Amino acid sequence: MKSLNFFLAALMLITGQVIAAEQERWYSDEQVTQGEQLFRQNCSSCHGQNAEATPNWKQTDANGNYPPPPLNGSAHAWHHNLDLLRRTIRDGGAKLGGQMPGFEGSLSAAEIDSVIAFFQSKWSDEIYERWSGRFASSDLPSLTDSAVAPEPPVTRLLRQRIGNAKIDDVSETSVEDVWQVQIGNRYVYLLEGGKYALMGDLVNLENGRNLTEQSRRVSAVETISEFDDADLVIFAARGEPKATLNVFTDTSCPYCQKLHSEIDQLQEAGITVRYFPYARGGSRGPGYQHLRSVWCAEDRRQAMTDAKNKLFDDLPPGDCAAAEMVDRGYLVGNRIGISGTPALFKSNGEKIEGYRPYQELIPQILQ
Ligand code: HEC
């Protein structure tokens, strides 16, 4: 399989054209059949017989809640990697302020995989390819291990040590017998079958690649791609767009205010700034209420600028449904390891910590 991919990639380079190779999917026909039944029993009441409901999924109802989106590839589900799809179904939407019930306890891990197989079978090849192309292929289970995918025994001792902390991912590294374990935004390496744990970055000295940093970036990109422009405050590039910068910001933080005072220069340089809310100190933080107001404002850009200039008089109350994004932003920021604001992420997931003057920042973003 690997050599075939390599061969195709080489061929594409040589011929300079993209060969639309049909992609093998991660699930089997049996999983689709089993998943169909489970889907009809558990999910169709909200998501439709064939995962096609609700077409107007972007519109909130009278209570500010989103309807169940279609899962047939026409909405958003393909923005989420397999792990996140599994988690959404297992835990439901409540954690992120959503309405969907969780199925932990009523569906096993294998059943959840079948249900995903079913709605993914409705995806066109194009959507499926875009989905699998977004995430490293190592995220996709192979046909043989997809059904159960138990955690490998290598984490047994680690589990005993970390108590309730949740292990987010376990994967083999390219180093023989060395496993990488992701716990929140931290990475631990297991040696000798899990007898020893090592914390630090794993670097390939032959090519200088920091493998831990790569994992961090993939994780940041995945997390950031869960959000649409409509969730954020966007200052779009002027002229030809050249790059996107995701900025976690707090209206009360002096360096965020400074960065914002230079936003014109960034836009002029072809950079789109996408603001995520991140209230330092969470809901008790000094910027929390103002951020909520910004997200509730009709003109969020103006409100952001006002709040950062300490002009609070025209800000609306922060009591609308959209203000929930301020809580989400905080959770998400923590998940990807933010320790202060502003925290900047390039579109490849690379993090730039803290403020830099635009003369320095622009080349760094465009490089
Ligand atoms: C009671 C209604 C309801 C049921 C039953 C339900 N869902 Fe959902 N689902 C929702 C809603 C509403 C959302 C939007 C997010 C939220 O509010 O939690 C959603 C979101 C999702 C998403 C995220 C999609 C995206 O684009 O981000 C997935 C995946 C999903 N549901 C799968 C399922 C599966 C699989 C089942 C059955 C095992 C199921 N849902 C059952 C209401 C439901």
Coordinates of C-alpha atoms and ligand atoms in Angstrom, one line a residue:
M1 CA 0.0 0.0 0.0
K2 CA 2.7 2.4 1.0
S3 CA 4.8 1.6 -2.0
L4 CA 1.7 2.1 -4.2
N5 CA 1.1 5.5 -2.8
F6 CA 4.7 6.3 -3.3
F7 CA 4.6 5.1 -6.8
L8 CA 1.5 7.3 -7.5
A9 CA 3.1 10.3 -5.9
A10 CA 6.2 9.8 -8.0
L11 CA 4.1 9.4 -11.1
M12 CA 2.2 12.6 -10.4
L13 CA 5.5 14.4 -10.1
I14 CA 6.8 13.1 -13.3
T15 CA 3.7 13.6 -15.4
G16 CA 2.7 16.8 -13.6
Q17 CA -0.9 15.8 -13.4
V18 CA -3.1 14.6 -10.7
I19 CA -4.4 11.1 -11.1
A20 CA -7.7 10.7 -9.6
A21 CA -7.0 7.3 -8.0
E22 CA -10.1 6.0 -6.4
Q23 CA -9.5 5.9 -2.7
E24 CA -9.9 2.9 -0.6
R25 CA -12.1 3.7 2.4
W26 CA -11.3 2.7 5.9
Y27 CA -14.6 0.7 6.5
S28 CA -16.0 -2.5 5.2
D29 CA -19.4 -3.2 3.5
E30 CA -20.5 -5.1 6.6
Q31 CA -19.9 -2.1 8.8
V32 CA -22.0 0.0 6.4
T33 CA -24.9 -2.5 6.6
Q34 CA -24.7 -2.8 10.4
G35 CA -24.4 1.0 10.7
E36 CA -27.4 1.6 8.5
Q37 CA -29.6 -0.3 11.0
L38 CA -28.1 1.4 14.0
F39 CA -28.4 4.8 12.4
R40 CA -32.1 4.3 11.6
Q41 CA -32.7 3.3 15.2
N42 CA -30.7 5.9 16.9
C43 CA -30.0 8.9 14.7
S44 CA -32.6 9.2 11.9
S45 CA -35.2 10.8 14.1
C46 CA -32.9 13.9 14.1
H47 CA -30.5 13.5 11.2
G48 CA -32.9 12.0 8.6
Q49 CA -33.2 8.5 7.1
N50 CA -30.2 8.9 4.9
A51 CA -28.4 11.5 7.0
E52 CA -29.7 14.3 4.8
A53 CA -31.5 16.4 7.4
T54 CA -31.5 19.4 8.2
P55 CA -30.8 21.3 5.0
N56 CA -30.9 24.7 6.7
W57 CA -28.6 23.5 9.4
K58 CA -26.8 26.9 9.7
Q59 CA -29.9 28.6 11.0
T60 CA -30.5 28.6 14.7
D61 CA -34.0 28.1 16.1
A62 CA -35.9 30.5 18.4
N63 CA -33.8 29.4 21.3
G64 CA -30.5 30.0 19.5
N65 CA -29.9 26.3 19.1
Y66 CA -28.6 24.7 15.9
P67 CA -30.7 21.9 14.3
P68 CA -29.1 18.5 13.6
P69 CA -26.9 19.0 10.5
P70 CA -26.8 16.6 7.6
L71 CA -24.1 14.0 7.9
N72 CA -24.2 13.0 4.2
G73 CA -21.2 15.2 3.3
S74 CA -23.2 18.3 2.4
A75 CA -22.5 20.0 5.7
H76 CA -19.6 20.0 8.1
A77 CA -19.0 16.5 9.3
W78 CA -16.1 16.0 7.0
H79 CA -14.2 18.8 8.8
H80 CA -13.8 16.5 11.7
N81 CA -11.3 13.7 11.9
L82 CA -12.4 10.2 12.8
D83 CA -11.5 10.6 16.4
L84 CA -13.6 13.7 16.8
L85 CA -16.6 12.1 15.0
R86 CA -16.3 9.2 17.5
R87 CA -16.1 11.6 20.4
T88 CA -19.1 13.7 19.2
I89 CA -21.3 10.6 19.0
R90 CA -20.0 9.1 22.3
D91 CA -20.2 12.3 24.4
G92 CA -22.9 14.3 22.5
G93 CA -22.8 18.1 22.0
A94 CA -23.4 19.3 25.5
K95 CA -19.8 20.0 26.2
L96 CA -19.7 22.5 23.5
G97 CA -23.1 23.9 24.3
G98 CA -24.9 21.7 21.8
Q99 CA -28.1 19.7 22.0
M100 CA -27.1 16.3 20.7
P101 CA -27.4 13.5 23.2
G102 CA -24.3 11.2 23.8
F103 CA -24.4 7.6 23.0
E104 CA -21.9 6.3 25.5
G105 CA -23.4 3.3 27.1
S106 CA -26.0 2.6 24.4
L107 CA -23.5 2.1 21.5
S108 CA -20.2 0.3 21.7
A109 CA -17.1 1.7 20.1
A110 CA -17.5 -0.8 17.3
E111 CA -21.1 0.2 16.8
I112 CA -20.2 3.9 16.7
D113 CA -17.6 3.1 14.0
S114 CA -20.3 1.3 11.9
V115 CA -22.6 4.3 12.2
I116 CA -19.8 6.5 11.0
A117 CA -19.2 4.0 8.2
F118 CA -22.8 4.3 7.2
F119 CA -23.0 8.1 6.9
Q120 CA -19.6 8.2 5.3
S121 CA -20.9 5.8 2.6
K122 CA -23.1 8.7 1.6
W123 CA -20.1 10.9 0.9
S124 CA -18.9 11.4 -2.6
D125 CA -15.4 10.3 -3.5
E126 CA -14.5 13.9 -3.7
I127 CA -15.7 14.8 -0.2
Y128 CA -14.1 11.6 1.2
E129 CA -10.8 12.5 -0.3
R130 CA -10.9 16.0 1.0
W131 CA -11.7 14.5 4.4
S132 CA -8.9 11.9 4.4
G133 CA -6.5 14.4 2.9
R134 CA -7.0 16.8 5.7
F135 CA -5.7 14.4 8.3
A136 CA -2.5 12.4 8.2
S137 CA -3.3 9.0 6.9
S138 CA -2.1 7.5 10.1
D139 CA -5.3 8.8 11.7
L140 CA -7.3 6.4 9.6
P141 CA -7.5 2.9 10.9
S142 CA -6.8 0.1 8.5
L143 CA -9.6 -2.3 7.6
T144 CA -8.4 -4.9 10.1
D145 CA -8.2 -2.8 13.2
S146 CA -11.1 -0.3 12.6
A147 CA -13.8 -2.3 14.2
V148 CA -12.6 -2.3 17.8
A149 CA -9.4 -0.3 17.8
P150 CA -8.6 -1.1 21.5
E151 CA -5.9 1.0 23.1
P152 CA -2.6 -0.8 22.8
P153 CA -1.4 -2.5 26.0
V154 CA 1.7 -0.3 26.0
T155 CA -0.2 2.4 28.0
R156 CA -1.1 0.0 30.8
L157 CA 1.5 1.4 33.3
L158 CA 1.1 4.9 32.2
R159 CA -2.6 4.7 32.9
Q160 CA -2.0 3.6 36.5
R161 CA 0.2 6.7 37.0
I162 CA -2.0 9.4 35.4
G163 CA -5.2 8.5 37.2
N164 CA -8.2 10.1 35.5
A165 CA -6.3 12.1 32.9
K166 CA -7.7 11.3 29.5
I167 CA -5.4 9.8 26.9
D168 CA -6.4 11.4 23.6
D169 CA -4.2 9.5 21.2
V170 CA -1.7 6.7 21.1
S171 CA 0.4 6.1 18.0
E172 CA 3.6 4.3 17.0
T173 CA 6.4 6.7 16.1
S174 CA 8.8 6.1 13.3
V175 CA 11.3 5.1 16.0
E176 CA 11.2 1.4 16.6
D177 CA 9.4 0.5 19.8
V178 CA 8.8 4.1 20.8
W179 CA 5.1 5.1 21.2
Q180 CA 3.7 8.6 21.3
V181 CA 0.9 9.3 23.7
Q182 CA -1.1 12.5 23.6
I183 CA -2.7 13.7 26.8
G184 CA -4.4 17.0 26.2
N185 CA -1.7 19.3 24.8
R186 CA 1.1 17.2 26.1
Y187 CA 3.1 14.4 24.5
V188 CA 4.7 11.5 26.3
Y189 CA 6.9 8.9 24.7
L190 CA 6.8 5.3 26.0
L191 CA 9.9 3.1 25.8
E192 CA 10.5 -0.6 26.5
G193 CA 6.9 -1.6 26.0
G194 CA 5.6 1.1 28.2
K195 CA 7.9 0.6 31.2
Y196 CA 9.5 4.0 30.8
A197 CA 8.0 7.3 29.9
L198 CA 9.9 10.2 28.5
M199 CA 8.8 13.8 28.2
G200 CA 10.3 16.0 25.6
D201 CA 10.4 16.6 21.9
L202 CA 11.3 13.8 19.5
V203 CA 13.6 15.1 16.7
N204 CA 14.9 13.3 13.7
L205 CA 18.5 14.5 13.5
E206 CA 18.9 13.3 10.0
N207 CA 16.5 15.8 8.5
G208 CA 16.0 18.1 11.5
R209 CA 12.3 17.4 11.8
N210 CA 10.7 17.8 15.1
L211 CA 8.1 15.1 15.2
T212 CA 6.5 16.3 18.4
E213 CA 6.0 19.7 16.9
Q214 CA 4.4 18.1 13.8
S215 CA 1.9 16.4 16.0
R216 CA 1.2 19.7 17.8
R217 CA 0.6 21.4 14.5
V218 CA -1.7 18.7 13.2
S219 CA -3.7 18.9 16.4
A220 CA -3.9 22.7 16.2
V221 CA -5.0 22.6 12.5
E222 CA -7.7 20.0 13.3
T223 CA -9.0 22.0 16.2
I224 CA -9.0 25.3 14.4
S225 CA -10.8 23.8 11.4
E226 CA -13.7 23.0 13.5
F227 CA -14.7 26.6 13.3
D228 CA -16.3 28.6 10.5
D229 CA -15.8 32.3 9.8
A230 CA -19.3 32.8 11.1
D231 CA -18.1 31.7 14.6
L232 CA -15.3 34.3 14.6
V233 CA -14.4 37.9 14.1
I234 CA -12.8 38.2 10.7
F235 CA -10.6 41.1 9.4
A236 CA -10.1 40.1 5.8
A237 CA -7.0 40.6 3.7
R238 CA -7.1 43.6 1.3
G239 CA -6.2 42.9 -2.3
E240 CA -4.9 39.5 -3.1
P241 CA -5.2 37.2 0.0
K242 CA -1.8 35.7 0.8
A243 CA -2.2 34.1 4.2
T244 CA -4.5 33.5 7.1
L245 CA -3.6 34.1 10.8
N246 CA -5.7 32.7 13.6
V247 CA -5.4 34.8 16.7
F248 CA -6.6 34.0 20.1
T249 CA -7.3 37.3 21.7
D250 CA -8.6 38.9 24.9
T251 CA -9.9 42.5 24.7
S252 CA -8.3 43.3 28.0
C253 CA -4.8 42.2 27.2
P254 CA -2.4 45.1 26.4
Y255 CA -0.4 43.2 23.8
C256 CA -3.7 42.1 22.1
Q257 CA -4.6 45.8 21.9
K258 CA -1.3 46.6 20.5
L259 CA -1.5 43.9 17.8
H260 CA -5.0 45.1 17.0
S261 CA -3.8 48.7 16.5
E262 CA -1.6 47.3 13.7
I263 CA -4.3 45.2 12.0
D264 CA -4.5 47.5 9.1
Q265 CA -0.9 46.8 8.2
L266 CA -1.6 43.0 8.3
Q267 CA -4.7 43.4 6.1
E268 CA -2.8 45.5 3.6
A269 CA -0.1 42.8 3.5
G270 CA -2.7 40.3 2.3
I271 CA -3.2 38.6 5.6
T272 CA -6.7 37.7 6.9
V273 CA -6.9 37.8 10.7
R274 CA -9.4 35.4 12.2
Y275 CA -10.0 36.2 15.9
F276 CA -10.9 33.5 18.4
P277 CA -12.0 34.7 21.8
Y278 CA -9.8 33.6 24.7
A279 CA -10.5 35.2 28.0
R280 CA -7.5 34.8 30.3
G281 CA -8.7 33.4 33.5
G282 CA -11.9 32.0 31.9
S283 CA -15.3 33.3 32.9
R284 CA -13.9 35.2 35.8
G285 CA -11.2 36.9 33.6
P286 CA -11.2 40.6 33.1
G287 CA -12.0 40.4 29.4
Y288 CA -14.7 37.7 29.5
Q289 CA -17.8 40.0 29.6
H290 CA -16.5 42.3 26.9
L291 CA -15.7 39.4 24.7
R292 CA -19.2 38.2 25.0
S293 CA -20.5 41.7 24.1
V294 CA -18.2 41.7 21.0
W295 CA -19.6 38.3 19.9
C296 CA -23.2 39.6 20.4
A297 CA -22.6 42.9 18.5
E298 CA -24.2 43.4 15.1
D299 CA -20.9 44.7 13.8
R300 CA -18.4 42.5 15.6
R301 CA -15.4 44.1 13.9
Q302 CA -16.3 47.5 15.2
A303 CA -17.1 46.2 18.6
M304 CA -13.7 44.4 18.8
T305 CA -12.0 47.6 17.9
D306 CA -14.0 49.6 20.4
A307 CA -13.4 47.2 23.2
K308 CA -9.7 47.1 22.5
N309 CA -9.7 50.9 22.7
K310 CA -11.5 50.7 26.0
L311 CA -14.6 52.3 24.5
F312 CA -17.3 50.2 26.2
D313 CA -20.3 52.5 26.0
D314 CA -21.7 51.2 22.7
L315 CA -21.1 47.5 23.4
P316 CA -24.3 45.5 23.5
P317 CA -25.0 43.2 26.5
G318 CA -23.3 39.8 26.1
D319 CA -26.3 37.7 26.6
C320 CA -27.0 36.3 23.1
A321 CA -26.5 32.7 21.9
A322 CA -23.4 33.6 19.9
A323 CA -21.6 34.6 23.1
E324 CA -21.3 30.9 23.9
M325 CA -18.3 31.0 21.5
V326 CA -16.4 32.8 24.3
D327 CA -16.6 29.6 26.4
R328 CA -15.8 27.4 23.5
G329 CA -12.8 29.6 22.6
Y330 CA -11.4 29.2 26.1
L331 CA -11.8 25.4 26.0
V332 CA -10.3 25.1 22.5
G333 CA -7.4 27.4 23.4
N334 CA -6.6 25.3 26.4
R335 CA -6.8 22.2 24.3
I336 CA -4.2 23.4 21.9
G337 CA -1.9 24.6 24.7
I338 CA -2.3 28.4 24.8
S339 CA -0.5 29.9 27.8
G340 CA -1.1 33.6 27.1
T341 CA -2.6 36.1 24.7
P342 CA -2.3 36.9 22.0
A343 CA -1.6 33.4 20.7
L344 CA -1.1 33.3 16.9
F345 CA -1.4 30.2 14.7
K346 CA -0.5 30.1 11.1
S347 CA -2.6 28.0 8.8
N348 CA -0.1 25.2 9.0
G349 CA -0.6 25.1 12.8
E350 CA 2.6 26.7 13.6
K351 CA 2.3 28.8 16.8
I352 CA 3.7 32.2 17.3
E353 CA 3.6 33.1 20.9
G354 CA 2.9 36.7 21.9
Y355 CA 3.0 40.0 20.2
R356 CA 5.5 41.1 17.6
P357 CA 5.5 44.4 15.7
Y358 CA 4.0 44.0 12.3
Q359 CA 7.3 44.6 10.5
E360 CA 8.6 41.4 12.1
L361 CA 5.3 39.5 12.1
I362 CA 4.4 39.9 8.4
P363 CA 7.5 38.2 6.9
Q364 CA 7.1 35.5 9.5
I365 CA 3.5 34.8 8.4
L366 CA 4.2 35.0 4.7
Q367 CA 7.4 32.8 4.7
Ligands
HEC1 C1 -32.1 14.4 19.5 C2 -31.5 14.7 18.2 C3 -30.3 14.0 17.7 C4 -30.0 12.6 17.7 C5 -30.9 11.5 18.1 C6 -28.7 12.5 17.2 N1 -28.2 13.7 16.9 FE1 -26.4 14.1 16.0 N2 -26.6 16.1 16.3 C7 -27.8 16.7 16.7 C8 -27.6 18.1 16.8 C9 -28.7 19.1 17.3 C10 -26.3 18.4 16.3 C11 -25.6 19.7 16.2 C12 -24.6 19.9 17.4 C13 -25.3 19.9 18.7 O1 -26.3 20.7 18.9 O2 -24.9 19.1 19.6 C14 -25.7 17.1 16.0 C15 -24.4 16.9 15.5 C16 -23.9 15.7 15.1 C17 -22.6 15.5 14.6 C18 -21.6 16.6 14.3 C19 -21.8 17.1 12.9 C20 -21.0 18.3 12.5 O3 -21.2 18.7 11.3 O4 -20.3 18.9 13.3 C21 -22.4 14.2 14.3 C22 -21.2 13.5 13.7 C23 -23.7 13.5 14.7 N3 -24.5 14.5 15.2 C24 -23.9 12.2 14.6 C25 -25.0 11.5 15.1 C26 -25.2 10.1 15.2 C27 -24.2 9.1 14.5 C28 -26.3 9.9 15.8 C29 -26.9 8.5 16.2 C30 -26.0 7.6 16.9 C31 -26.9 11.1 16.2 N4 -26.0 12.1 15.8 C32 -28.1 11.3 16.9 C33 -29.0 16.0 17.1 C34 -29.1 14.7 17.2

